[in-house]
PDB file of C-alpha atoms in Angstrom:
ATOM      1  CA  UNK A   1      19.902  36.745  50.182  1.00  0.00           C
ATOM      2  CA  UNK A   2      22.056  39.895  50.215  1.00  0.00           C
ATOM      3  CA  UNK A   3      21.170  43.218  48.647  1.00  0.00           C
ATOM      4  CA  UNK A   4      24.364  45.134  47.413  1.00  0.00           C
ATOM      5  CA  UNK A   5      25.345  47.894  50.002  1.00  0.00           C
ATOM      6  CA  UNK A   6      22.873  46.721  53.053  1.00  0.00           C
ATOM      7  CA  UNK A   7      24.222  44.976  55.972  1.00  0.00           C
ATOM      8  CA  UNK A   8      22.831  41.248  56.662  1.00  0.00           C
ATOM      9  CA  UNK A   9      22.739  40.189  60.317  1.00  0.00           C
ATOM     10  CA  UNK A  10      21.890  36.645  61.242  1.00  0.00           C
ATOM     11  CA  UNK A  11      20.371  36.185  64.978  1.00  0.00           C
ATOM     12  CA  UNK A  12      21.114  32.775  66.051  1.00  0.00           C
ATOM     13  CA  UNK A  13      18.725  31.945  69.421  1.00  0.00           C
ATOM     14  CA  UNK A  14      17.695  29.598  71.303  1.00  0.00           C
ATOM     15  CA  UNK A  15      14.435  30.300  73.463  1.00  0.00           C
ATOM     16  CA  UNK A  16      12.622  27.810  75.761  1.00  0.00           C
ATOM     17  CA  UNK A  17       9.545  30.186  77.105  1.00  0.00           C
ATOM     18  CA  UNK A  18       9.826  32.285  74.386  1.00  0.00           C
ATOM     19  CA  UNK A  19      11.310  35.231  75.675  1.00  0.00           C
ATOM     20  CA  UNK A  20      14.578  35.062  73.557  1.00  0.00           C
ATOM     21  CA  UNK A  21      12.778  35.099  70.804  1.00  0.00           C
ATOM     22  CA  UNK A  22      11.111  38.291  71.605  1.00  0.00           C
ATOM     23  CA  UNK A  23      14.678  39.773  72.187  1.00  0.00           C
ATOM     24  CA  UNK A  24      15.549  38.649  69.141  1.00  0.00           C
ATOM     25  CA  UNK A  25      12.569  40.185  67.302  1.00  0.00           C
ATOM     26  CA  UNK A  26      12.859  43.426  69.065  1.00  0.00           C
ATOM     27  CA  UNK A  27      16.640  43.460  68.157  1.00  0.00           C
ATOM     28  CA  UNK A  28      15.784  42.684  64.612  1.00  0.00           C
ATOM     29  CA  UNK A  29      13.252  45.248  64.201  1.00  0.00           C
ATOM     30  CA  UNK A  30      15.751  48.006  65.006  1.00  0.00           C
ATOM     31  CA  UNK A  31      18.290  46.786  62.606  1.00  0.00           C
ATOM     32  CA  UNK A  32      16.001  46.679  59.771  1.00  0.00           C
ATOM     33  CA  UNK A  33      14.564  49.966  61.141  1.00  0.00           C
ATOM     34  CA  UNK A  34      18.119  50.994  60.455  1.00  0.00           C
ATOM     35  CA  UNK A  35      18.148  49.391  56.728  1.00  0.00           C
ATOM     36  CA  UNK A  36      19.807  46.290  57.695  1.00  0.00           C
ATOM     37  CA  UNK A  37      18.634  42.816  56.413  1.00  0.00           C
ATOM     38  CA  UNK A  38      17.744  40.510  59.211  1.00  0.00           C
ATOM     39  CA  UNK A  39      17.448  36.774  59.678  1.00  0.00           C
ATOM     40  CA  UNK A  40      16.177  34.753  62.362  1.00  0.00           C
ATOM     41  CA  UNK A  41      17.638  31.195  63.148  1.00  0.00           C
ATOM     42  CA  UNK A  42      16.080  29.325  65.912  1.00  0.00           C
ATOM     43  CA  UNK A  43      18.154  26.059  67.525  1.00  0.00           C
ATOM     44  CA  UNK A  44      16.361  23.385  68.370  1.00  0.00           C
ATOM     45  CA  UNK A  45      17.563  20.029  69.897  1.00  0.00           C
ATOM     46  CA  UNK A  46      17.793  16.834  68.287  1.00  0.00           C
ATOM     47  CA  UNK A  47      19.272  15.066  71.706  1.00  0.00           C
ATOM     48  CA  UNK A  48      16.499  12.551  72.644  1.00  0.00           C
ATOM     49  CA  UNK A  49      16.903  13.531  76.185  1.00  0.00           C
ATOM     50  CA  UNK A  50      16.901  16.702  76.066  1.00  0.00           C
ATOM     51  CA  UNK A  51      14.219  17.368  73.043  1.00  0.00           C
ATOM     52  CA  UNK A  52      11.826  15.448  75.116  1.00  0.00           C
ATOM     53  CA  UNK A  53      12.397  17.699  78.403  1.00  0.00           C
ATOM     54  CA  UNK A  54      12.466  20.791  76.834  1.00  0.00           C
ATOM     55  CA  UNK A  55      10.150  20.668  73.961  1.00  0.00           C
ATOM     56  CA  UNK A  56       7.575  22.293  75.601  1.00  0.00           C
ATOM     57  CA  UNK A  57       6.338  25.068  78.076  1.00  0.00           C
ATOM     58  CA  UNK A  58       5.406  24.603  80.723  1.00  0.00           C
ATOM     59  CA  UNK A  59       8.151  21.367  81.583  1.00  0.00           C
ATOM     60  CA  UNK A  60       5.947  18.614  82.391  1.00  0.00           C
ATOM     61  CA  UNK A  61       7.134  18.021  86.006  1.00  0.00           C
ATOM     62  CA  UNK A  62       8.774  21.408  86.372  1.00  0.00           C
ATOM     63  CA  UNK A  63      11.689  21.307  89.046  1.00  0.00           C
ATOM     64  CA  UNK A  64      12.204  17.829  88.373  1.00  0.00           C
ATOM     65  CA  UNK A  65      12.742  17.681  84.628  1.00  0.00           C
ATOM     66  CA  UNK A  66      15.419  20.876  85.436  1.00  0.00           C
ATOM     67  CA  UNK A  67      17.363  19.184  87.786  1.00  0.00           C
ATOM     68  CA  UNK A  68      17.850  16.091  85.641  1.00  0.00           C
ATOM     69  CA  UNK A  69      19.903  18.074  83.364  1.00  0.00           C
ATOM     70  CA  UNK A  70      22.598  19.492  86.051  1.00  0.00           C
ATOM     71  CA  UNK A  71      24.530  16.066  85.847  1.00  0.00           C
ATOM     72  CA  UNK A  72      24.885  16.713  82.695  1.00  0.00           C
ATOM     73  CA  UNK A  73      25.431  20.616  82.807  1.00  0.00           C
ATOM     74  CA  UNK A  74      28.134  19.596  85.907  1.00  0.00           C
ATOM     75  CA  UNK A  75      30.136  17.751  83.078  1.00  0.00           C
ATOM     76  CA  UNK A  76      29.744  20.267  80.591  1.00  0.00           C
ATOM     77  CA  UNK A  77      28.138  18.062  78.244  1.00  0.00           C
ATOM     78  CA  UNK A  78      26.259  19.309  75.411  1.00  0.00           C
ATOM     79  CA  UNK A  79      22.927  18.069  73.630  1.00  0.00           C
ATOM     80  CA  UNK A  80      22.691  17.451  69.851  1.00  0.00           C
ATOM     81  CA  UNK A  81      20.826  20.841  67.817  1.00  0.00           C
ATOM     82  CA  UNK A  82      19.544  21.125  64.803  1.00  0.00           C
ATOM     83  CA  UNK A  83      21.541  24.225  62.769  1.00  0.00           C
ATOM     84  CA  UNK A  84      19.285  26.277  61.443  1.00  0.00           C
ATOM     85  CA  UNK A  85      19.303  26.960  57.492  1.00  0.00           C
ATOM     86  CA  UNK A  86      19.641  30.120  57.868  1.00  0.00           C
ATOM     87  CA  UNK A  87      22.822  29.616  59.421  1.00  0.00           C
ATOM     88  CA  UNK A  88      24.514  27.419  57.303  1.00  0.00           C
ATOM     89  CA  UNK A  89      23.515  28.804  53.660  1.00  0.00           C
ATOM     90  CA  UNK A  90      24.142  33.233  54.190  1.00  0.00           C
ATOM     91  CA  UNK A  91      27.275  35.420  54.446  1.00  0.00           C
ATOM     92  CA  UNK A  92      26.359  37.593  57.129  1.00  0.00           C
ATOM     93  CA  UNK A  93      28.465  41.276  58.011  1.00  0.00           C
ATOM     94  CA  UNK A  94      27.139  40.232  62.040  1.00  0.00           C
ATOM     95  CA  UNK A  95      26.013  36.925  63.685  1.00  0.00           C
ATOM     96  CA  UNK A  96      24.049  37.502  67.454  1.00  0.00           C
ATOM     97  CA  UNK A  97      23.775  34.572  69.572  1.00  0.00           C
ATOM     98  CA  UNK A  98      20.859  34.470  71.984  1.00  0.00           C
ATOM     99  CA  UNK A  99      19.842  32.281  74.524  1.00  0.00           C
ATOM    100  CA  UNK A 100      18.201  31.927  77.910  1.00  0.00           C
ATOM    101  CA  UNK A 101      20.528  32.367  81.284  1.00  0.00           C
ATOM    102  CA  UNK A 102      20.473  29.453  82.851  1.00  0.00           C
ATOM    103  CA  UNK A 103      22.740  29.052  86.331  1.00  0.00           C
ATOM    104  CA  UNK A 104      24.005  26.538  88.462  1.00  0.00           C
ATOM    105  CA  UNK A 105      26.587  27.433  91.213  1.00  0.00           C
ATOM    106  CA  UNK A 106      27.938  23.614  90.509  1.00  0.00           C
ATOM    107  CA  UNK A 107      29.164  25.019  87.107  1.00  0.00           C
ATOM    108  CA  UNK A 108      30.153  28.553  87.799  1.00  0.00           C
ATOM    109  CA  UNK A 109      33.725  28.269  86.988  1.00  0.00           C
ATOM    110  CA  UNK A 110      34.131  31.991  88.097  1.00  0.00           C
ATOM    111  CA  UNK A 111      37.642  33.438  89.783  1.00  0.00           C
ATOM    112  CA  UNK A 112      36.995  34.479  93.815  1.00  0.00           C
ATOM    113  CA  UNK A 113      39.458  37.066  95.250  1.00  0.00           C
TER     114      UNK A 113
END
């Protein structure tokens, strides 16, 4: 997986419309511009729940299928993923995580002054 003497990056994403991805991609395509060796690792979920609602674009009923997740998001509870191979099999110099922003004032745990 490694060559001797090049840097290996591993970009770890997660992208619901996409978009990450083409972060990701962009990123990537410097670094290997740059002689690095790149991988790309794409989560996806295994949570019946959520793998349902979010395994494809557009969401099927939109604002709905969102808001049946902030319960959830509210208790900080996570969905089953699948990790990637990628992930668990290199020895990577960087790792880059990558996912959509997704916000809820209910679960904005940030300090006021």
């Amino acid at each position: 997986m490694n060559s001797p003497g090049k840097p290996s990056v591993l970009f770890v994403y997660y992208s619901h419309t996409q978009q990450s991805l083409r972060v990701a991609e962009t990123m990537a395509d410097v670094l290997r511009e740059r002689g690095c060796e790149v991988s790309l690792a794409g989560i996806e979920f295994t949570d019946p729940h959520y793998a349902r609602k979010f395994g494809s674009f557009p969401f099927r009923h939109g604002l709905r299928d969102l808001l049946t997740v902030l319960p959830a998001q509210t208790r900080r509870a996570t969905g089953q993923i699948r990790i990637p191979e990628a992930a668990r099999e290199g020895d990577y110099d960087l790792i880059c995580f990558g996912s959509p922003t997704w916000f809820s004032p209910l679960t904005c745990r940030c300090a006021h002054t």
